Coordinates of C-alpha atoms in Angstrom, one line a residue:
M584 CA 55.1 96.3 100.0
S585 CA 58.1 96.9 102.5
K586 CA 57.6 97.6 106.1
T587 CA 59.0 101.3 105.5
K588 CA 56.7 102.2 102.4
E589 CA 53.7 100.9 104.8
N590 CA 54.4 102.8 108.2
I591 CA 54.3 106.7 108.1
F592 CA 57.3 106.8 110.8
D593 CA 59.8 104.0 110.5
F594 CA 60.7 104.0 114.6
K595 CA 63.4 101.3 113.7
L596 CA 64.8 103.8 111.5
F597 CA 64.5 106.5 114.1
K598 CA 66.2 104.4 116.5
R599 CA 69.3 103.9 114.3
L600 CA 69.5 107.8 113.4
F601 CA 69.4 108.3 117.7
E602 CA 72.6 106.2 117.9
Y603 CA 74.6 108.8 116.0
I604 CA 73.0 111.3 118.5
K605 CA 74.8 109.8 121.8
P606 CA 78.0 112.1 121.3
Y607 CA 75.7 115.2 121.3
K608 CA 73.0 113.8 123.9
A609 CA 73.2 117.2 125.9
V610 CA 72.5 119.4 122.9
F611 CA 69.6 116.6 122.5
F612 CA 68.6 117.0 125.8
G613 CA 68.6 121.1 125.9
L614 CA 66.5 120.7 122.9
N615 CA 63.8 119.0 124.8
V616 CA 63.8 121.3 127.4
L617 CA 63.5 124.3 124.7
V618 CA 60.7 122.3 123.2
V619 CA 59.1 122.4 126.4
L620 CA 59.3 126.0 127.4
L621 CA 58.5 127.4 124.0
A622 CA 55.1 125.4 124.0
I623 CA 54.4 126.9 127.9
F624 CA 55.1 130.4 126.5
S625 CA 53.4 130.2 123.5
S626 CA 49.9 130.4 125.6
A627 CA 51.3 133.1 127.7
T628 CA 50.5 136.2 125.9
P629 CA 46.6 135.1 125.1
Y630 CA 46.4 134.1 128.8
I631 CA 47.9 137.1 129.8
T632 CA 45.7 139.4 127.5
K633 CA 42.8 137.7 128.9
Y634 CA 43.2 139.0 132.4
A635 CA 44.3 142.6 131.2
I636 CA 40.9 142.7 129.2
D637 CA 38.8 141.7 131.9
D638 CA 40.9 143.1 134.8
S639 CA 41.5 146.1 134.0
I640 CA 40.0 147.7 130.3
G641 CA 36.7 145.8 130.5
N642 CA 36.5 147.4 134.1
R643 CA 38.2 150.5 133.3
V644 CA 40.6 150.1 136.0
E645 CA 44.0 151.4 135.1
K646 CA 45.8 149.5 138.5
D647 CA 47.9 146.5 137.2
F648 CA 47.3 147.4 133.2
L649 CA 51.0 148.2 133.0
I650 CA 52.1 145.4 134.6
Y651 CA 50.3 143.2 132.3
I652 CA 52.2 145.0 129.3
I653 CA 55.6 144.3 130.6
L654 CA 54.7 140.8 131.8
M655 CA 53.9 140.6 127.6
L656 CA 56.9 142.3 126.7
V657 CA 59.2 139.8 128.6
V658 CA 57.1 136.8 127.7
L659 CA 57.5 138.0 124.1
I660 CA 61.7 138.6 124.6
V661 CA 62.1 135.4 126.0
Q662 CA 60.4 133.2 123.9
T663 CA 62.2 135.0 121.1
V664 CA 65.8 133.8 122.6
F665 CA 64.4 130.7 123.0
Q666 CA 63.2 130.3 119.8
L667 CA 66.7 131.7 118.3
L668 CA 68.5 129.0 120.4
F669 CA 66.0 126.4 119.6
I670 CA 66.2 127.0 115.6
Y671 CA 70.4 126.9 115.9
Y672 CA 71.2 123.9 118.2
A673 CA 68.4 121.9 116.1
A674 CA 70.0 122.5 112.7
W675 CA 73.4 122.1 114.6
L676 CA 72.4 119.0 115.7
G677 CA 71.4 117.8 112.6
Q678 CA 75.1 119.0 110.7
N679 CA 76.6 117.5 113.1
L680 CA 74.9 114.1 113.2
V681 CA 74.9 114.1 109.2
K682 CA 78.7 115.0 109.2
D683 CA 79.5 111.5 111.1
V684 CA 76.7 109.8 108.8
R685 CA 78.7 111.1 106.2
V686 CA 81.9 110.1 107.6
K687 CA 81.0 106.6 108.2
L688 CA 79.5 106.4 104.6
F689 CA 82.6 107.5 102.6
D690 CA 84.7 105.3 104.9
H691 CA 82.3 102.5 103.7
L692 CA 82.6 103.6 100.1
L693 CA 86.5 103.6 100.1
R694 CA 86.7 99.8 101.1
F695 CA 83.7 98.3 98.5
K696 CA 85.1 95.7 96.1
M697 CA 85.6 97.0 92.8
K698 CA 82.5 94.8 91.5
Y699 CA 80.2 97.0 93.6
Y700 CA 81.3 99.8 91.4
D701 CA 81.3 98.1 88.3
N702 CA 77.7 97.6 89.2
S703 CA 76.8 100.8 90.3
S704 CA 75.9 104.5 89.1
V705 CA 78.3 107.2 90.1
G706 CA 75.5 109.7 90.5
L707 CA 73.7 107.8 92.4
L708 CA 76.0 107.1 95.0
I709 CA 76.8 110.9 95.0
T710 CA 73.1 111.6 95.4
R711 CA 73.7 109.0 98.5
A712 CA 76.8 110.6 99.7
V713 CA 75.4 114.8 99.3
T714 CA 71.8 115.0 98.6
D715 CA 70.6 112.5 100.6
M716 CA 72.7 113.6 103.5
E717 CA 71.3 117.2 103.6
R718 CA 67.7 115.4 103.9
I719 CA 68.9 113.6 106.6
A720 CA 69.9 116.9 108.2
D721 CA 66.7 118.3 107.9
I722 CA 64.9 115.6 109.7
F723 CA 66.4 117.3 113.0
G724 CA 67.1 120.6 111.9
Q725 CA 63.2 121.3 110.0
G726 CA 61.7 117.8 110.8
L727 CA 61.3 115.9 114.2
F728 CA 62.0 119.1 116.7
M729 CA 59.8 121.3 115.0
I730 CA 56.7 118.4 115.0
F731 CA 57.3 117.9 118.6
K732 CA 57.4 121.5 119.5
D733 CA 54.4 121.8 117.6
L734 CA 52.3 118.9 118.7
L735 CA 53.3 120.1 122.5
T736 CA 52.1 123.7 121.7
M737 CA 48.8 122.3 120.8
V738 CA 48.3 119.9 123.8
V739 CA 49.1 123.3 126.0
V740 CA 47.0 125.4 124.2
F741 CA 44.2 122.5 124.4
G742 CA 44.6 122.5 128.3
V743 CA 44.7 126.3 128.6
M744 CA 41.7 126.8 126.8
I745 CA 39.9 123.9 128.7
Y746 CA 40.9 125.8 131.9
I747 CA 39.8 129.0 130.6
N748 CA 36.3 128.1 129.5
F749 CA 35.0 124.5 128.9
K750 CA 32.0 125.7 126.7
L751 CA 34.1 127.6 124.2
S752 CA 36.6 124.7 123.8
L753 CA 34.0 122.2 122.7
I754 CA 33.3 124.3 119.7
V755 CA 37.1 124.2 118.8
F756 CA 37.1 120.5 119.3
I757 CA 34.7 119.7 117.4
M758 CA 36.9 120.5 114.1
M759 CA 39.7 118.7 115.5
P760 CA 38.9 115.0 114.3
L761 CA 38.5 116.2 110.6
L762 CA 41.8 117.6 110.9
V763 CA 43.5 114.9 112.5
Y764 CA 41.9 112.4 109.8
A765 CA 43.0 114.6 106.9
T766 CA 46.9 114.8 107.9
R767 CA 46.8 111.1 108.5
I768 CA 45.6 110.6 104.7
F769 CA 47.9 113.4 103.9
Q770 CA 51.1 112.0 105.2
K771 CA 50.4 108.7 103.9
Y772 CA 50.1 109.7 100.3
M773 CA 53.1 112.1 100.8
K774 CA 55.7 109.5 101.7
K775 CA 54.9 107.6 98.3
A776 CA 55.2 110.7 96.7
F777 CA 58.6 111.5 98.0
E778 CA 59.7 108.1 97.6
E779 CA 59.3 108.7 94.1
V780 CA 60.7 112.1 93.9
R781 CA 64.2 110.7 95.4
T782 CA 64.2 108.1 92.9
E783 CA 63.9 110.4 90.0
V784 CA 66.3 112.9 91.9
S785 CA 69.0 109.9 91.9
N786 CA 68.2 109.3 88.2
L787 CA 68.8 112.7 87.1
N788 CA 71.9 113.1 89.2
S789 CA 73.2 110.1 87.2
F790 CA 72.0 110.8 83.9
V791 CA 73.7 114.5 84.4
Q792 CA 76.8 113.0 85.9
E793 CA 77.6 110.4 83.2
R794 CA 76.8 112.7 80.3
L795 CA 78.8 115.5 81.8
T796 CA 81.7 113.0 81.7
G797 CA 81.7 111.6 78.6
M798 CA 80.9 114.9 76.8
K799 CA 83.7 114.5 74.3
I800 CA 82.1 111.3 73.3
L801 CA 78.7 112.7 72.7
Q802 CA 80.2 115.6 70.8
L803 CA 82.5 113.2 68.8
F804 CA 79.6 111.2 67.5
T805 CA 77.1 114.0 66.9
R806 CA 74.5 112.8 70.0
E807 CA 73.6 116.0 71.3
D808 CA 70.5 116.2 69.8
V809 CA 69.6 112.6 70.9
E810 CA 70.9 113.3 74.5
Y811 CA 69.1 116.5 75.0
T812 CA 65.7 114.5 73.8
N813 CA 66.6 111.8 76.6
F814 CA 67.2 114.5 79.3
K815 CA 63.8 116.0 78.6
E816 CA 62.1 112.5 79.4
I817 CA 64.2 112.2 82.3
N818 CA 63.5 115.8 83.8
E819 CA 59.9 115.6 82.8
R820 CA 59.6 112.3 85.1
H821 CA 61.5 114.4 87.7
K822 CA 59.1 117.4 87.6
K823 CA 55.9 115.2 87.7
G824 CA 57.1 113.5 90.8
W825 CA 57.4 117.1 92.6
L826 CA 54.1 118.2 90.8
K827 CA 52.2 115.1 92.7
T828 CA 54.1 116.6 96.1
V829 CA 52.5 120.0 95.2
W830 CA 49.2 118.7 94.2
Y831 CA 48.8 116.8 98.0
N832 CA 50.3 120.1 99.8
S833 CA 47.8 122.4 97.4
I834 CA 44.6 120.3 98.8
F835 CA 45.8 120.0 102.3
F836 CA 47.4 123.5 103.2
P837 CA 43.9 125.5 102.5
L838 CA 42.3 123.2 105.0
P839 CA 43.2 124.2 108.3
D840 CA 42.7 127.9 107.4
L841 CA 39.3 126.8 106.3
C842 CA 38.6 125.1 109.5
A843 CA 40.2 127.8 111.7
S844 CA 38.3 130.7 109.8
I845 CA 35.1 128.7 110.9
T846 CA 36.0 127.9 114.2
I847 CA 36.6 131.6 114.9
G848 CA 33.4 132.1 113.7
L849 CA 31.5 129.7 115.9
V850 CA 33.1 130.7 118.7
A851 CA 32.6 134.6 118.2
W852 CA 28.8 133.8 117.3
Y853 CA 28.3 131.4 120.4
G854 CA 30.5 133.4 122.8
G855 CA 28.8 136.8 122.1
L856 CA 25.3 134.9 122.2
R857 CA 25.8 134.1 125.3
M858 CA 27.2 137.3 126.7
I859 CA 24.1 139.0 125.4
V860 CA 21.6 136.7 127.4
D861 CA 23.8 137.7 130.5
D862 CA 25.8 134.1 130.8
S863 CA 28.2 135.1 133.5
T864 CA 30.5 132.1 132.3
I865 CA 32.0 133.7 129.2
T866 CA 33.8 137.0 129.3
Q867 CA 35.1 139.6 126.7
G868 CA 38.9 138.3 127.7
D869 CA 37.5 134.8 126.9
L870 CA 36.6 135.5 123.7
V871 CA 39.6 137.4 122.7
A872 CA 42.3 134.8 124.0
F873 CA 40.3 132.1 122.1
V874 CA 40.5 134.3 119.0
M875 CA 44.5 134.5 119.3
F876 CA 44.7 130.8 120.7
M877 CA 43.1 129.7 117.0
P878 CA 46.4 130.3 115.1
L879 CA 48.2 128.6 117.6
L880 CA 46.0 125.5 117.7
F881 CA 45.6 125.4 113.9
R882 CA 49.2 127.2 112.6
P883 CA 50.8 124.2 114.6
L884 CA 48.8 121.3 112.5
R885 CA 49.4 122.7 109.1
Q886 CA 53.1 123.2 110.3
I887 CA 53.2 119.5 110.8
A888 CA 52.0 118.5 107.6
D889 CA 54.7 121.0 106.0
K890 CA 57.8 119.6 108.3
F891 CA 56.0 116.0 107.8
N892 CA 57.1 116.4 104.5
T893 CA 60.8 117.4 105.5
L894 CA 60.6 114.7 107.8
Q895 CA 59.4 112.3 105.0
M896 CA 62.1 113.4 102.6
G897 CA 64.7 112.9 105.6
M898 CA 63.5 109.5 106.3
V899 CA 63.7 108.0 102.7
A900 CA 66.8 109.6 102.2
A901 CA 68.2 107.8 105.7
T902 CA 66.5 104.7 104.4
R903 CA 68.6 104.6 101.0
V904 CA 71.9 105.9 102.8
F905 CA 71.9 103.1 105.7
K906 CA 71.0 100.7 102.7
V907 CA 74.6 101.6 101.1
I908 CA 75.7 101.6 104.8
D909 CA 74.5 98.2 105.1
T910 CA 75.9 96.7 101.9
T911 CA 78.5 94.1 102.5
S912 CA 80.9 94.2 99.7
Q913 CA 84.2 94.5 101.1
I914 CA 87.0 92.2 100.4
D915 CA 87.7 90.0 103.6
D916 CA 90.8 91.6 104.8
H917 CA 91.5 88.7 107.8
G918 CA 95.2 88.5 106.8
T919 CA 97.6 88.6 109.7
Q920 CA 101.1 88.7 107.7
V921 CA 102.7 92.1 107.6
P922 CA 105.9 91.7 105.5
E923 CA 108.1 94.9 105.1
S924 CA 108.9 94.2 101.8
F925 CA 108.7 91.0 99.4
K926 CA 111.4 89.3 97.2
G927 CA 109.1 89.5 94.5
N928 CA 108.4 85.9 93.5
I929 CA 104.7 85.9 92.3
K930 CA 103.0 82.4 91.4
F931 CA 99.5 81.9 89.9
E932 CA 98.4 78.4 90.5
G933 CA 94.9 77.0 88.6
V934 CA 93.3 80.4 89.2
H935 CA 89.4 80.7 87.9
F936 CA 88.0 84.1 88.0
S937 CA 84.7 85.3 86.7
Y938 CA 83.2 89.0 86.4
V939 CA 80.0 87.3 86.3
E940 CA 78.6 84.0 87.5
E941 CA 79.3 81.1 85.0
E942 CA 81.3 83.6 82.5
E943 CA 84.9 82.6 83.2
V944 CA 87.2 85.2 82.4
L945 CA 90.3 83.0 83.6
K946 CA 90.0 79.3 83.4
G947 CA 92.4 77.9 85.5
I948 CA 95.7 79.8 84.5
S949 CA 98.8 78.9 86.4
F950 CA 102.3 80.6 85.9
D951 CA 105.4 81.9 88.0
V952 CA 107.6 85.1 88.2
K953 CA 110.7 84.8 89.6
A954 CA 112.1 87.7 91.7
G955 CA 113.5 90.6 89.6
Q956 CA 112.0 89.1 86.5
T957 CA 110.6 91.1 83.7
V958 CA 107.1 89.6 82.3
A959 CA 105.1 90.9 79.7
I960 CA 101.7 89.4 79.3
V961 CA 100.6 89.7 75.4
G962 CA 97.2 88.5 74.2
A963 CA 93.9 90.3 72.0
T964 CA 91.5 92.5 74.0
G965 CA 89.6 90.5 76.6
A966 CA 91.9 87.5 77.1
G967 CA 92.2 88.6 80.5
K968 CA 95.4 90.3 80.8
S969 CA 94.3 93.5 83.1
T970 CA 92.1 90.8 85.4
I971 CA 95.5 89.2 86.6
I972 CA 96.3 93.0 87.4
N973 CA 93.1 93.4 89.4
L974 CA 93.4 90.1 91.1
L975 CA 97.3 90.3 92.2
N976 CA 96.0 93.6 94.0
R977 CA 92.7 91.9 95.3
F978 CA 90.7 94.3 93.9
Y979 CA 88.6 90.7 93.1
E980 CA 88.0 87.8 95.1
I981 CA 89.3 84.7 92.9
G982 CA 86.9 81.7 92.9
D983 CA 89.6 78.6 92.8
G984 CA 93.1 78.5 92.8
V985 CA 96.2 80.0 94.8
I986 CA 97.7 83.4 94.2
S987 CA 101.3 83.7 96.1
V988 CA 103.8 85.9 96.8
D989 CA 107.3 84.8 98.3
G990 CA 105.3 81.5 98.9
I991 CA 102.5 83.4 101.0
D992 CA 98.8 83.1 99.8
I993 CA 98.2 86.9 99.5
K994 CA 95.1 86.2 101.5
S995 CA 97.1 85.6 104.1
V996 CA 98.8 89.1 104.0
T997 CA 96.9 92.2 105.2
L998 CA 95.5 94.1 102.4
A999 CA 97.4 97.5 103.4
A1000 CA 100.7 95.7 103.7
L1001 CA 99.9 93.9 99.7
R1002 CA 99.3 96.9 98.2
N1003 CA 101.6 98.8 99.4
Q1004 CA 104.3 96.6 98.1
I1005 CA 102.6 96.4 94.6
A1006 CA 102.3 99.7 92.3
V1007 CA 100.7 100.0 89.5
V1008 CA 100.7 102.1 86.3
L1009 CA 97.2 101.7 84.4
Q1010 CA 96.4 102.3 80.8
D1011 CA 93.6 104.9 81.7
V1012 CA 95.7 107.3 84.1
F1013 CA 93.3 109.1 86.6
L1014 CA 94.7 112.3 88.2
F1015 CA 93.3 114.5 90.7
A1016 CA 91.9 117.8 90.4
D1017 CA 95.2 119.1 92.4
T1018 CA 99.0 119.5 92.0
I1019 CA 101.2 117.6 90.6
M1020 CA 103.3 117.1 93.9
N1021 CA 100.0 115.6 95.7
N1022 CA 98.8 113.6 92.8
I1023 CA 102.4 112.0 93.2
T1024 CA 102.4 111.5 96.8
L1025 CA 99.0 111.0 97.6
D1026 CA 99.5 112.8 100.4
H1027 CA 101.7 109.9 102.1
P1028 CA 103.3 111.1 104.8
E1029 CA 106.4 109.6 104.4
I1030 CA 107.1 110.7 101.0
T1031 CA 108.9 114.1 101.1
E1032 CA 109.3 116.6 98.5
A1033 CA 113.2 115.8 97.8
Q1034 CA 112.7 112.3 97.3
V1035 CA 110.0 112.9 94.7
Y1036 CA 112.7 115.6 93.1
Q1037 CA 115.2 112.6 93.1
A1038 CA 112.7 110.1 91.9
A1039 CA 111.8 112.4 88.7
K1040 CA 115.2 113.1 88.1
D1041 CA 116.3 109.3 88.1
I1042 CA 113.3 108.4 85.6
G1043 CA 114.1 111.8 83.6
I1044 CA 111.1 113.8 83.6
H1045 CA 112.2 116.3 86.2
D1046 CA 112.9 118.9 83.5
F1047 CA 109.3 117.9 81.8
I1048 CA 107.6 118.9 85.0
M1049 CA 109.6 122.1 85.9
S1050 CA 109.0 123.4 82.1
L1051 CA 105.2 123.6 83.5
P1052 CA 103.8 126.5 84.9
N1053 CA 104.4 126.5 88.9
G1054 CA 106.3 123.1 88.2
Y1055 CA 105.5 120.6 90.8
N1056 CA 102.4 123.0 92.0
Y1057 CA 100.7 122.7 88.8
N1058 CA 97.3 122.3 89.1
V1059 CA 96.4 119.7 86.6
K1060 CA 92.4 120.3 86.9
E1061 CA 89.9 117.5 86.9
R1062 CA 90.9 114.2 85.7
G1063 CA 94.1 116.1 84.6
V1064 CA 92.6 117.4 81.5
M1065 CA 95.4 120.3 81.7
L1066 CA 98.0 117.3 80.4
S1067 CA 98.0 115.4 77.3
S1068 CA 97.9 111.8 77.7
G1069 CA 101.6 111.2 77.6
Q1070 CA 102.1 113.7 80.1
R1071 CA 99.6 111.7 82.7
Q1072 CA 101.4 108.6 81.9
L1073 CA 104.6 109.9 82.8
I1074 CA 102.9 111.3 86.0
S1075 CA 101.5 107.8 86.9
F1076 CA 105.1 106.5 86.4
L1077 CA 106.6 108.6 88.9
R1078 CA 103.6 108.4 91.4
A1079 CA 104.5 104.3 90.9
Y1080 CA 108.3 104.5 91.2
V1081 CA 108.3 107.1 94.4
T1082 CA 107.1 104.5 96.4
N1083 CA 109.7 102.1 95.9
P1084 CA 107.5 99.0 95.5
S1085 CA 108.5 95.2 95.5
I1086 CA 106.3 94.3 92.8
L1087 CA 105.6 96.5 89.6
V1088 CA 102.9 96.0 87.3
L1089 CA 102.6 98.3 84.2
D1090 CA 99.6 98.7 81.8
E1091 CA 102.0 100.1 79.1
A1092 CA 99.8 102.4 76.7
T1093 CA 101.6 104.7 74.1
S1094 CA 99.5 104.5 70.8
S1095 CA 98.2 107.8 71.5
V1096 CA 101.2 109.6 72.6
D1097 CA 103.6 111.8 70.9
S1098 CA 107.3 110.3 70.2
Y1099 CA 109.1 112.9 72.7
S1100 CA 106.5 111.6 75.3
E1101 CA 107.1 107.8 74.3
Q1102 CA 110.8 107.9 74.3
L1103 CA 110.5 109.9 78.3
I1104 CA 108.3 106.9 78.8
Q1105 CA 110.6 104.1 77.6
N1106 CA 113.2 105.4 79.6
A1107 CA 110.9 105.7 82.6
T1108 CA 109.9 101.9 82.1
D1109 CA 113.7 100.8 81.7
K1110 CA 114.4 102.5 85.0
I1111 CA 111.7 101.9 87.2
T1112 CA 111.6 97.9 86.2
K1113 CA 115.3 97.4 86.5
G1114 CA 116.0 95.2 89.5
R1115 CA 112.2 94.7 90.5
T1116 CA 109.9 92.0 89.8
S1117 CA 107.5 93.5 87.0
I1118 CA 104.5 92.3 85.2
V1119 CA 103.9 94.6 82.1
I1120 CA 100.7 94.3 80.0
A1121 CA 102.9 95.2 76.6
H1122 CA 101.9 97.2 73.9
R1123 CA 105.0 97.8 72.1
L1124 CA 107.6 95.3 70.7
A1125 CA 110.6 97.1 72.6
T1126 CA 109.3 95.6 76.0
I1127 CA 108.1 92.7 75.0
K1128 CA 111.7 92.0 73.7
K1129 CA 113.1 93.0 76.7
A1130 CA 111.2 90.8 79.1
D1131 CA 112.1 87.4 80.7
K1132 CA 109.4 85.7 80.0
I1133 CA 106.6 86.3 77.6
I1134 CA 102.8 84.8 78.5
V1135 CA 100.8 84.8 75.6
M1136 CA 96.9 84.8 76.6
D1137 CA 94.0 83.9 75.0
A1138 CA 90.3 83.5 75.6
G1139 CA 90.9 83.4 79.6
E1140 CA 94.1 80.8 79.1
I1141 CA 97.6 80.8 78.8
V1142 CA 98.4 79.3 75.4
E1143 CA 102.0 79.6 75.3
Q1144 CA 105.1 81.3 77.4
G1145 CA 108.8 81.9 76.8
T1146 CA 111.2 84.4 75.5
H1147 CA 110.4 86.4 72.4
N1148 CA 113.0 84.3 70.4
E1149 CA 111.7 81.1 71.9
L1150 CA 108.1 81.5 70.8
L1151 CA 109.1 82.9 67.3
K1152 CA 110.4 79.5 66.9
K1153 CA 106.9 77.8 66.9
D1154 CA 105.6 76.8 63.4
N1155 CA 101.7 78.5 63.6
G1156 CA 102.1 79.3 67.0
Y1157 CA 99.7 82.0 68.8
Y1158 CA 102.6 84.5 69.4
R1159 CA 104.4 84.3 65.9
N1160 CA 100.9 85.2 64.4
L1161 CA 100.6 87.8 66.5
Y1162 CA 103.8 89.0 66.1
E1163 CA 103.3 88.8 62.3
V1164 CA 100.1 90.9 62.5
Q1165 CA 100.8 93.4 65.1
F1166 CA 104.5 93.8 65.7
L1167 CA 106.0 93.4 62.9
K1168 CA 105.3 96.1 61.1
E1169 CA 106.5 98.2 64.2
E1170 CA 109.9 96.1 64.1
V1171 CA 110.3 97.4 60.5
A1172 CA 109.5 100.8 61.0

């Protein structure tokens, strides 16, 4: 079992959280001052009441009685103001701290390798960035400071009780070891329970997120009943995790109330008995004050246990968030060269690559693309075509070999400079829930609306966009669901073209678009590939025939290279067989 699980408090974790407090140390210091003041004022009312009874009520003397009442009123007002400030700024500190942690986490996520996302659940990462963050905020807003305040209140109450009457204090102290021991046991089991709860929350979020995203598939294959059953099972585990925490709470929380009631009875019995036998060391004011002290002593202990639940959830959440932050899965960006543009000469030399260790996807491929050429890559599914796109953009690191542009190893170029010069149009187009304009520019400050309009006219899709409600300000909703697949593809072409890249990479998919959109895509393809180096994963014969070179891949290897006519001349060649099976009927049609 890890240190985090064994220890009730992970001081190393707290130390790390405190690093984020440094920008707000003035507020942190002020909160500690408020904690001390609230602890002191908590004992003031019972203490004043004692003297009001002994000096005025017990002796039937009106003198100074009004002063005691006014003092209690002043204490009440000041305590209320301090409590308001304490609650607000504790929450303020927690929210500002978690804002900084969330920004750091998201910045970290933006720079992960694609391999990290291949192996990670989106729902789990959303839990880390949203739900877990709120639990971390609660550490300060509802946990740590509250516990500190309650502990200090108990210490002050102890001290005042001893000062007022030591004998009655001994009766109260008899119960405390039992409660302290019970609290420690409670904390130990609650930490385990909350770790289980956070795990089940992550599982539930992942399950729901994936099913909602893939709802069309579920309904197409009539999987509603199956997924309903699966959801009930995972929801049942989630419920059992929470009920375990409820069970521990139901056992512990009545205990402080029981001890408080027994203690009040013992104090009243012993104190009253001593007063009957005329023990001058105990007064009526002492008894009333002690009865008022009981909630101030036992209630904080119960609240500490309650707030400790919040603290434990926050600690578990913080551990999980920092685990993501501590993950080193970034592409090494040690390049120093920042070319303003590329001529577009691309060269792969003996490139090996594996998504999974010992399962090579690319097996030492080598090819070159001259500046301004259009190269089509064809092959069966799984041949490694899309992998070439991923490696050129350094979404993944190659295992062996060299990829260079204009004779420069792409590892020597900064990631930003490399990717700024390469535009990619993917087969699976992703659009954000935003306007068409923002999906095209992606909020790039140097791309103006005038440039977007002109680029759209250049590739022949301006009229299509203007035909939509609100034109370029049309909101396409999540993943672009308001547009057809062909329309989404056209937007992605414009998004690539408007950046004026040196190198263009197209995963050209038109199998599921209408003839009108296909014609627009063909025109857009011709326009944006003209005069620039282009690598096209080709799905249409028209594009393949126009290519300056065709690279034929099979099982991670290049089996043939050449022009369309050259490859057709090879007897029993791979491309010729592929052409006859896949492309010939397209040409005939």
